[in-house]
Short mmCIF file of C-alpha atoms in Angstrom, two decimals:
data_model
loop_
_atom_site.label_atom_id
_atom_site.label_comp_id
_atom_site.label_asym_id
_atom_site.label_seq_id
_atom_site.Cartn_x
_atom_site.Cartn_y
_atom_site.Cartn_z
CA UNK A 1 30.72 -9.75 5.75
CA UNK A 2 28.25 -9.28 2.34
CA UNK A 3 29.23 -6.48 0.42
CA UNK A 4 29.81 -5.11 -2.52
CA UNK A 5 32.51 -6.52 -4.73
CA UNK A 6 34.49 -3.30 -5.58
CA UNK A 7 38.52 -3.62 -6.43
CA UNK A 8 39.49 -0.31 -5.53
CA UNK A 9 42.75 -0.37 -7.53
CA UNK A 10 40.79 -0.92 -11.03
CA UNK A 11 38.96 2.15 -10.00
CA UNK A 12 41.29 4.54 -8.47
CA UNK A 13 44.96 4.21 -9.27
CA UNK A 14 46.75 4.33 -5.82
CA UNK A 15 43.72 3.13 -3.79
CA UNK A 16 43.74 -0.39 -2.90
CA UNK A 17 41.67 -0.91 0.48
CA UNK A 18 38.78 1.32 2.07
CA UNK A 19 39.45 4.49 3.12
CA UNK A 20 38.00 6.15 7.06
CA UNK A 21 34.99 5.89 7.76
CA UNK A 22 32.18 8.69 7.69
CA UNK A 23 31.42 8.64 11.21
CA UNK A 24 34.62 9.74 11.84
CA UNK A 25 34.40 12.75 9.09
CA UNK A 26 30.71 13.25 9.72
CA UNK A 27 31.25 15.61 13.33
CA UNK A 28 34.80 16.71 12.02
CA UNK A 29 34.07 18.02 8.71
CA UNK A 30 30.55 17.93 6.97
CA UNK A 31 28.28 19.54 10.17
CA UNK A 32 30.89 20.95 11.68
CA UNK A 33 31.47 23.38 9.12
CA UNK A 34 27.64 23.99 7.59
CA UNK A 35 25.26 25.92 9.01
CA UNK A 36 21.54 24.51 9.03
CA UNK A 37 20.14 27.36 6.88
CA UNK A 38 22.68 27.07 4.25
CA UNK A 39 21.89 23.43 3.78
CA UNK A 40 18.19 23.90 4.06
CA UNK A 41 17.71 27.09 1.93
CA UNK A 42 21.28 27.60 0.22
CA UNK A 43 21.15 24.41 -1.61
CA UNK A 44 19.30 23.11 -4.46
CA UNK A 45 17.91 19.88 -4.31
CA UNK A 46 15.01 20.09 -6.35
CA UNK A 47 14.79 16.46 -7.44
CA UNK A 48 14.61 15.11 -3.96
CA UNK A 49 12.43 17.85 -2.93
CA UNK A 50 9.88 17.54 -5.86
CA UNK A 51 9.94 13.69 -4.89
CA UNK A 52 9.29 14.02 -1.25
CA UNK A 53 6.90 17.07 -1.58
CA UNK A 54 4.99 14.18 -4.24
CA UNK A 55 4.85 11.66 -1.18
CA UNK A 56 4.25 14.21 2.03
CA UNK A 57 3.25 17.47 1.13
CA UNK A 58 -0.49 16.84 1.51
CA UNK A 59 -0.36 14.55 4.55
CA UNK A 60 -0.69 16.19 8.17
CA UNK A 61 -0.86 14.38 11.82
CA UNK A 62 1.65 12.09 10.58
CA UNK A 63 4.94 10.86 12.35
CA UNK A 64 7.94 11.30 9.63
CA UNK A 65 11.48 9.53 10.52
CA UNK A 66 14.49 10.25 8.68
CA UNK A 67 17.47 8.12 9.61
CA UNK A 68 20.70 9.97 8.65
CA UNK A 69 19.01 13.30 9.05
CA UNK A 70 22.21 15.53 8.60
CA UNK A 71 20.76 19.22 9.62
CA UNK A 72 17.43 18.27 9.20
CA UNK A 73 17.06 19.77 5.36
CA UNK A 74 14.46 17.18 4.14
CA UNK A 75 12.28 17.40 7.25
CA UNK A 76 11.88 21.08 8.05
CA UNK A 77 8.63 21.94 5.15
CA UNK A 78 6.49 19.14 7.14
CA UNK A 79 7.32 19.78 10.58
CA UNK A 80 4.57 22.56 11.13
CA UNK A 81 1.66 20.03 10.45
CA UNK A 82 3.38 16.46 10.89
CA UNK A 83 5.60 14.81 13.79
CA UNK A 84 8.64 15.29 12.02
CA UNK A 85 11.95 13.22 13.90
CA UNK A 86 15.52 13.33 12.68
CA UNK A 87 17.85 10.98 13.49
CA UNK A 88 21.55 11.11 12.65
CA UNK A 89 24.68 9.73 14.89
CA UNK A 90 26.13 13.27 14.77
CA UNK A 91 25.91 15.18 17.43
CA UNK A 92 27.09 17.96 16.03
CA UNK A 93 24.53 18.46 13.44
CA UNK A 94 21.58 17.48 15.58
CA UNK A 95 23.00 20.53 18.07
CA UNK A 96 22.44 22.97 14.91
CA UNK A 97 18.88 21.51 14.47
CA UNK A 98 17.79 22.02 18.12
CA UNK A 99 19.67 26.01 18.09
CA UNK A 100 17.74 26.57 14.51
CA UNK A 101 14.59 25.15 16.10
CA UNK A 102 12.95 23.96 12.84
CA UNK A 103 9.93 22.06 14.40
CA UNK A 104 12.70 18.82 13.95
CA UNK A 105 12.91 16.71 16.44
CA UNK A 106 16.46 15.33 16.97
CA UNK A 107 17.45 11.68 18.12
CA UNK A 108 21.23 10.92 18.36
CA UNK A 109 21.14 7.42 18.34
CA UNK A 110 22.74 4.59 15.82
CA UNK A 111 20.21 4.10 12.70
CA UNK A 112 20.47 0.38 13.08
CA UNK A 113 19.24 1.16 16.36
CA UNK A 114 16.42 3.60 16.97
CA UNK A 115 14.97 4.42 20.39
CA UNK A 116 11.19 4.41 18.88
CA UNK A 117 8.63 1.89 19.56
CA UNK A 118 7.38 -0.65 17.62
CA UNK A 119 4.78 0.25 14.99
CA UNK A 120 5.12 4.06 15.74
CA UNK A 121 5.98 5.60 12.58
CA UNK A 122 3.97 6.73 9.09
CA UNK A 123 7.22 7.06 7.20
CA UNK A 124 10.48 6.62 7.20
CA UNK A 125 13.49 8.17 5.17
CA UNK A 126 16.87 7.03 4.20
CA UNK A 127 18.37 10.01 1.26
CA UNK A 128 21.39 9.46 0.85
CA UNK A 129 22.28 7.29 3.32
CA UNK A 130 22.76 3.80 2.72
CA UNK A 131 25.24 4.51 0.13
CA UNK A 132 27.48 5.37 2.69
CA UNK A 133 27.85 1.64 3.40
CA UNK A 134 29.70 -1.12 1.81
CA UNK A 135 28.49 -3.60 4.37
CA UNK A 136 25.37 -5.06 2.74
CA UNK A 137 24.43 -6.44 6.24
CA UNK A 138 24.48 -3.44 8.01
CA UNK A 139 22.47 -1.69 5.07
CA UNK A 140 20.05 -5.14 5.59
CA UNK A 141 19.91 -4.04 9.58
CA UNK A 142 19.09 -0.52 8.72
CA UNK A 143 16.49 -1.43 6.36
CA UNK A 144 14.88 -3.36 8.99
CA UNK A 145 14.78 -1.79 11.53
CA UNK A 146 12.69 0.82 9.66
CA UNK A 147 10.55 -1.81 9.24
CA UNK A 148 10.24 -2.47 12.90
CA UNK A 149 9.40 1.02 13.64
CA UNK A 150 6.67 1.23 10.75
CA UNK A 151 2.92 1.13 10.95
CA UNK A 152 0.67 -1.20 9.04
CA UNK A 153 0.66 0.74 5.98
CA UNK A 154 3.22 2.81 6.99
CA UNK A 155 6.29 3.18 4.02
CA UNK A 156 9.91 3.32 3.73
CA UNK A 157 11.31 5.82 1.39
CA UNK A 158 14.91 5.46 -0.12
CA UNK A 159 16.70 8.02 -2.33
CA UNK A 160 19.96 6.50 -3.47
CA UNK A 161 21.64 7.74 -6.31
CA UNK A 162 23.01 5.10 -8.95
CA UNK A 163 26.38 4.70 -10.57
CA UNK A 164 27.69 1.37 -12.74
CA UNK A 165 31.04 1.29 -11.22
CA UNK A 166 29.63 0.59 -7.82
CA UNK A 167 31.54 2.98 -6.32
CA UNK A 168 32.64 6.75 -6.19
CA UNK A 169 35.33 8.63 -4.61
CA UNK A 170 34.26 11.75 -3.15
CA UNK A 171 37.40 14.08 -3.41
CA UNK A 172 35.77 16.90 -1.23
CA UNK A 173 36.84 14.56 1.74
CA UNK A 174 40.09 14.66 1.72
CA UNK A 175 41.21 16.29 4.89
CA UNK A 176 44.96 15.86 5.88
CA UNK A 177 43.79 16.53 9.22
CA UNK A 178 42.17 13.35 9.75
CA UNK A 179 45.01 11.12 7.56
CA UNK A 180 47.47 11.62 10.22
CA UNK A 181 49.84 8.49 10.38
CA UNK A 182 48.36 6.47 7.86
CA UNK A 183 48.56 8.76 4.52
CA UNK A 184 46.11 10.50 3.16
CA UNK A 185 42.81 9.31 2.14
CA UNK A 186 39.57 10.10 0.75
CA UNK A 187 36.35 8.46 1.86
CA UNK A 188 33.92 6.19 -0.56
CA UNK A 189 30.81 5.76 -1.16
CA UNK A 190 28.80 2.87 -2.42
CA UNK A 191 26.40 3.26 -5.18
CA UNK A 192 24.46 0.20 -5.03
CA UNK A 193 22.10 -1.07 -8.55
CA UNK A 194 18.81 -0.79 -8.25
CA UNK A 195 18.15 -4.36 -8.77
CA UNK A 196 20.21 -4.56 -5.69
CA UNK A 197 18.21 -2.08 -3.67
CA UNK A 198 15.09 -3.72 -4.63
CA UNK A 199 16.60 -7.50 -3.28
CA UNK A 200 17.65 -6.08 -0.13
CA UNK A 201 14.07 -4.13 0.62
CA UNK A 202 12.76 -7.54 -0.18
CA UNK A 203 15.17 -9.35 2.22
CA UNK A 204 13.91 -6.78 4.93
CA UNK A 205 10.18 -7.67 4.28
CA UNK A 206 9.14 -5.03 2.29
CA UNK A 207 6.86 -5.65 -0.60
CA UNK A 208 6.71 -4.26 -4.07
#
């Protein structure tokens, strides 16, 4: 396996190996206990919205495919003039999509994996979603298969945010629920360098 070269211990006293993984927290904690119009219109994420609305706002007839879609928050202002699709491994959260009915199409399928054809798709969105992965390869497969599903002209956007230690514990995720028999533990995430983004877009045939 590639990945990233984190010693948990130097970062987090008492943490010494990876902790669950988010698939497993994903339909037991996050969707499971947030409600599609909270995260669409309780939330602020004005950053990521300004910078999406910057890319999409304007366009219309245009098939829009975010991998790692959660409740469908950064697809729902585009879905009344665009093909918007949302795929996410959770079915729990792609159920709250479909009951909201946002104009989202959901997919529950494996983002490394996704049940569209070749050449299909105008964009394709990853927010906050590689991160999630310390595998570099499996980030690498992800990265490429949006590829696959893109158009000739067709482009990949990635929102990642950015930290220098590489890594970040995420306290909100500790859930004694889940820890039982093996201690309690909180989940990471991997904040990869942006020179390290940019090698692995390269590596999956995107250009500059």
């Amino acid at each position: 396996m590639r990945s990233l070269n984190v010693d948990y211990s130097k970062q987090f006293t008492g943490v010494s190996e990876k902790p669950e993984s988010y698939h497993e927290l994903a339909n037991n904690f996050e969707w499971a206990k947030r409600e599609v119009d909270q995260d669409v219109e309780g939330h602020a994420y004005d950053e990521c919205n300004e910078y999406l609305d910057s890319l999409l706002a304007g366009e219309r007839g245009k098939t829009i495919v975010e991998c790692g879609c959660g409740l469908g928050r950064n697809l729902h202002r585009y879905a009344a003039e665009n093909r918007c699709i949302g795929v996410d491994f959770s079915s729990t959260g792609l159920q709250k999509i479909r009951e909201r009915g946002t104009g989202v199409e959901p997919v529950n399928a494996d983002i490394r994996h996704v049940p569209l054809a070749d050449a299909s798709v105008d964009y394709v969105i990853f927010c906050n979603v590689l991160f999630i992965y310390e595998d570099l390869e499996q980030v690498l497969l992800m990265l490429s298969e949006a590829r696959r599903m893109l158009k000739t002209g067709g482009k990949v956007i990635v929102i990642n945010d950015y930290c220098s230690l590489g890594v970040w514990l995420a306290p909100f995720m500790r859930i004694p629920s889940l820890s039982k028999g093996r201690g309690q533990r909180e989940f990471m995430l991997y904040y990869y360098g942006k020179t390290e983004s940019a090698r692995l877009l390269g590596e999956a045939g995107f250009g500059h």
